[in-house]
mmCIF file of C-alpha atoms in Angstrom:
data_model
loop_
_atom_site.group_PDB
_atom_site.id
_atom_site.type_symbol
_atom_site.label_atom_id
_atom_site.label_comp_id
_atom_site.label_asym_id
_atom_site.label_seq_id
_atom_site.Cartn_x
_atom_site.Cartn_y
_atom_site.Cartn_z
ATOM 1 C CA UNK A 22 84.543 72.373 154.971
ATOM 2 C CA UNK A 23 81.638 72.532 152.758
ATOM 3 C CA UNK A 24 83.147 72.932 149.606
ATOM 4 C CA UNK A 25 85.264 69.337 150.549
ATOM 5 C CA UNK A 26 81.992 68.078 151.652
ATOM 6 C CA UNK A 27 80.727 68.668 148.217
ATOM 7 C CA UNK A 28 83.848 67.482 146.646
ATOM 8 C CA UNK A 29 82.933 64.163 147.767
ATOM 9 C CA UNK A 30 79.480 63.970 147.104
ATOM 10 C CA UNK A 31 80.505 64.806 143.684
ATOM 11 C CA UNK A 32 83.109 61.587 144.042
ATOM 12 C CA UNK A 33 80.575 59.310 145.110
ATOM 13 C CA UNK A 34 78.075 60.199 142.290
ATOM 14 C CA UNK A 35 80.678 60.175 139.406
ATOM 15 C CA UNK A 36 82.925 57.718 140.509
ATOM 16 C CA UNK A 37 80.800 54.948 142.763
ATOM 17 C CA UNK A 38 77.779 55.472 140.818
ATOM 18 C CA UNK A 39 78.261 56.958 137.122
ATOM 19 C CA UNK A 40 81.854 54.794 136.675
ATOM 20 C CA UNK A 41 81.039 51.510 139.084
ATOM 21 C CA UNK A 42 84.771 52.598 141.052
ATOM 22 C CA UNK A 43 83.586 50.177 143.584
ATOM 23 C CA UNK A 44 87.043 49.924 144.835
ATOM 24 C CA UNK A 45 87.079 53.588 146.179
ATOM 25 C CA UNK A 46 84.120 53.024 148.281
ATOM 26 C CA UNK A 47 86.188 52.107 151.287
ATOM 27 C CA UNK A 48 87.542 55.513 151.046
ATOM 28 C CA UNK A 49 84.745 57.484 150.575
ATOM 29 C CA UNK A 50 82.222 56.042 153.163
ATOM 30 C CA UNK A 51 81.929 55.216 156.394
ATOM 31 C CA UNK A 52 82.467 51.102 157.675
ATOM 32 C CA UNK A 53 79.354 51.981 160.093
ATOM 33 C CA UNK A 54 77.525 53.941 157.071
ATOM 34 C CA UNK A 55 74.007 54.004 157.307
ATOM 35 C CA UNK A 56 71.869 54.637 154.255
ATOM 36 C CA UNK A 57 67.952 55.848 155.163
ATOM 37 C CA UNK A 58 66.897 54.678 151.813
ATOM 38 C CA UNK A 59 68.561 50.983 151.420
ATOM 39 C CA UNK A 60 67.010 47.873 151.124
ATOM 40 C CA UNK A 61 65.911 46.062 154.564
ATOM 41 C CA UNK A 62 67.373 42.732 153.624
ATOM 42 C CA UNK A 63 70.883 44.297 152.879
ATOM 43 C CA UNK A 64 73.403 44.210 155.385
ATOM 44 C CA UNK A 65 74.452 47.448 157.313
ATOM 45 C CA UNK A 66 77.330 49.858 156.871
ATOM 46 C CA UNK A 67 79.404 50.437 153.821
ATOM 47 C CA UNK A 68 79.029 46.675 153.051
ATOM 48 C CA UNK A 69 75.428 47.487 152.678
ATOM 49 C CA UNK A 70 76.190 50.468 150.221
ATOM 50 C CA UNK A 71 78.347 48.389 147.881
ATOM 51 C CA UNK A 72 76.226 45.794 147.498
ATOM 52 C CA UNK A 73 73.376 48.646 146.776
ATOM 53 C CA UNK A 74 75.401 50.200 144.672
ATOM 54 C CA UNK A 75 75.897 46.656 142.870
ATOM 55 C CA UNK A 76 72.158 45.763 143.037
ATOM 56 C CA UNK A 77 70.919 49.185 140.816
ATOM 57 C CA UNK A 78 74.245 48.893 138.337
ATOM 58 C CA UNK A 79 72.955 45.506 137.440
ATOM 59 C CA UNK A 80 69.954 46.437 136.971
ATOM 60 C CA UNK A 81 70.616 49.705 135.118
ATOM 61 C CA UNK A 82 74.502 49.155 133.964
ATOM 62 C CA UNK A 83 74.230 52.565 132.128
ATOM 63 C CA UNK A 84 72.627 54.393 134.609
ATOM 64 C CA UNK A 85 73.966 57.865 134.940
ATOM 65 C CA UNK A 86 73.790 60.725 137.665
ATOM 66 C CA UNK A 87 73.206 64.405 136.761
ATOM 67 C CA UNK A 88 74.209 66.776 139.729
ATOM 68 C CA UNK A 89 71.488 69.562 138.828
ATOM 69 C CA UNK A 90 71.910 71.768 142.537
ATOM 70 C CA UNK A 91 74.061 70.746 145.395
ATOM 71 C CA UNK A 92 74.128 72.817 148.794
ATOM 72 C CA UNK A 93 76.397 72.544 151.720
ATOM 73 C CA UNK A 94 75.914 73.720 155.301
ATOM 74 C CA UNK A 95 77.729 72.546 158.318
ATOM 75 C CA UNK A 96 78.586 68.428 158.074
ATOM 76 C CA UNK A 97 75.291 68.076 155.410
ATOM 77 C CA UNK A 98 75.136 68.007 151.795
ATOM 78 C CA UNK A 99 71.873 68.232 149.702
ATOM 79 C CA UNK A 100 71.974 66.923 146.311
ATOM 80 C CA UNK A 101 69.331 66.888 143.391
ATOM 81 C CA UNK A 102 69.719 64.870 141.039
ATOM 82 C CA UNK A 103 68.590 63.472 137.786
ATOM 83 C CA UNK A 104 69.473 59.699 137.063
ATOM 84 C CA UNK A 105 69.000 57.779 133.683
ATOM 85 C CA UNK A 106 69.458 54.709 132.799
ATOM 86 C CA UNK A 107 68.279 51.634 130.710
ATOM 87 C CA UNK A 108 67.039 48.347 132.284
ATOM 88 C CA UNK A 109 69.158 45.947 131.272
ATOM 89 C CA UNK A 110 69.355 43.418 133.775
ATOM 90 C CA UNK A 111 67.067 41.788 136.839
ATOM 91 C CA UNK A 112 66.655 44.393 139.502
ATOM 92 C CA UNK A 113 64.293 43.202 142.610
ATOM 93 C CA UNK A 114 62.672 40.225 140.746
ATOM 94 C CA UNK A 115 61.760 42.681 137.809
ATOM 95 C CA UNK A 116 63.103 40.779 134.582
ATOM 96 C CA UNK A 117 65.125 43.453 132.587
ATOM 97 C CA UNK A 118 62.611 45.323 130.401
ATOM 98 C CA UNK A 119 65.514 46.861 127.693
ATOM 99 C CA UNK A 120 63.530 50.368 128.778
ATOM 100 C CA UNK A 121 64.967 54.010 129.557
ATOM 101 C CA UNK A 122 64.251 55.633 132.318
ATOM 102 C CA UNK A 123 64.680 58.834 133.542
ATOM 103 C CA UNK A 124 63.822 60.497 137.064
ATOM 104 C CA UNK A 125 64.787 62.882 139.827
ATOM 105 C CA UNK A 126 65.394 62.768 143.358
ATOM 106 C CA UNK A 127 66.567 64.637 146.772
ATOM 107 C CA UNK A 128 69.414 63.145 148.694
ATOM 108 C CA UNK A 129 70.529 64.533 151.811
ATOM 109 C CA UNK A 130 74.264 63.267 152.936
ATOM 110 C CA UNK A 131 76.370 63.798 156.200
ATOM 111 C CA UNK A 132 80.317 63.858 156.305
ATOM 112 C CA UNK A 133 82.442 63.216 158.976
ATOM 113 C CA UNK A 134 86.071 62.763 158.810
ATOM 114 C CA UNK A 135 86.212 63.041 155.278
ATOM 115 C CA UNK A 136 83.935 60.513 154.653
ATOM 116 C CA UNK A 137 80.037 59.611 153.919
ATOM 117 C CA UNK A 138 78.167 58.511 157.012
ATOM 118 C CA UNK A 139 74.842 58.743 156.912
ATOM 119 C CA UNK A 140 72.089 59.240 153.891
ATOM 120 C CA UNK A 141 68.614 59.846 153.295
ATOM 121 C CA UNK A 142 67.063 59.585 149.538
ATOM 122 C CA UNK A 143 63.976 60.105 147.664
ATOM 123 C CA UNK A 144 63.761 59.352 144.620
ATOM 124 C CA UNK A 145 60.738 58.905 142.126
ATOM 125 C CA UNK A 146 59.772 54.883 142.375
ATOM 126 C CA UNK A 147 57.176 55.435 140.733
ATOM 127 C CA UNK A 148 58.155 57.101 137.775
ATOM 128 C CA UNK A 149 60.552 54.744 137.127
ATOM 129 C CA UNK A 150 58.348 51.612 137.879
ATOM 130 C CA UNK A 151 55.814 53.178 135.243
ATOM 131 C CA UNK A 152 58.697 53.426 132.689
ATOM 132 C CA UNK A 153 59.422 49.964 132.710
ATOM 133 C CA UNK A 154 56.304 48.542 132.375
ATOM 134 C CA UNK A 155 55.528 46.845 135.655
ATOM 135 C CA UNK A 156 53.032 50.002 136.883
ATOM 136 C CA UNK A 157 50.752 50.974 134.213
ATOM 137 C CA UNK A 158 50.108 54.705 133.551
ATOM 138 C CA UNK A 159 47.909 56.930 135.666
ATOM 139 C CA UNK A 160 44.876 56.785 133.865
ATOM 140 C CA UNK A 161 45.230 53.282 132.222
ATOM 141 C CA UNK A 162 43.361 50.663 133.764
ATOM 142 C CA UNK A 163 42.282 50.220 137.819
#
């Protein structure tokens, strides 16, 4: 079970997120999916995830997801990950910047049924609100 588990982790980050496949998502996660991480004013379930998933690839069209460690146990899936990308387009009333980031993050998953059904991230905001200009530098100013 864990190895399929990881098989479609490795679907979700490849195909939803490196490749936009927004048309497998219905597949691959849950209708009552519900994401730890997203954005209050998005609506719930696998609805919610698309339009996530939507929100960042507009923001970042190129971004890109580097599996660096995955473990399985039981129904759970860790992931860490490094994601880069360039800000190309409005994300959260941030005008696009034309800036590369790059950061990591943690991303626990749970599968049941085949499917994604619950998710926890956390990823370095910071890092990547520094990188395109909107947070200034530790250091830099008050």
């Amino acid at each position: 079970m864990s190895e399929a588990n990881k098989t479609l982790l490795r679907r979700v980050y490849g195909e939803i997120w490196n490749q936009g496949k927004l048309d497998i998502i219905d597949a691959l996660i849950a209708v009552d999916y519900e994401g730890h991480y997203l954005n209050p004013d998005l609506p719930a379930g696998r609805e919610g995830f698309r339009q996530y998933v939507k929100m960042i690839r507009a923001g970042f069209p190129d971004a890109h997801f580097t599996i660096e460690d995955m473990l399985a146990a039981g129904d759970k899936v860790v992931t860490r990950y490094t994601v880069r990308g360039t800000h190309q387009g409005a994300l959260m009333g941030i005008p696009p910047t034309g800036r590369a980031i790059e950061a990591t993050g943690i991303g626990i998953s749970r599968i049941a049924n085949g499917q994604l059904v619950e998710s926890w991230a956390e990823y370095d905001q910071l890092k990547i609100l520094t990188q395109v200009g909107v947070v200034s530098p530790l250091g830099e100013g008050v």
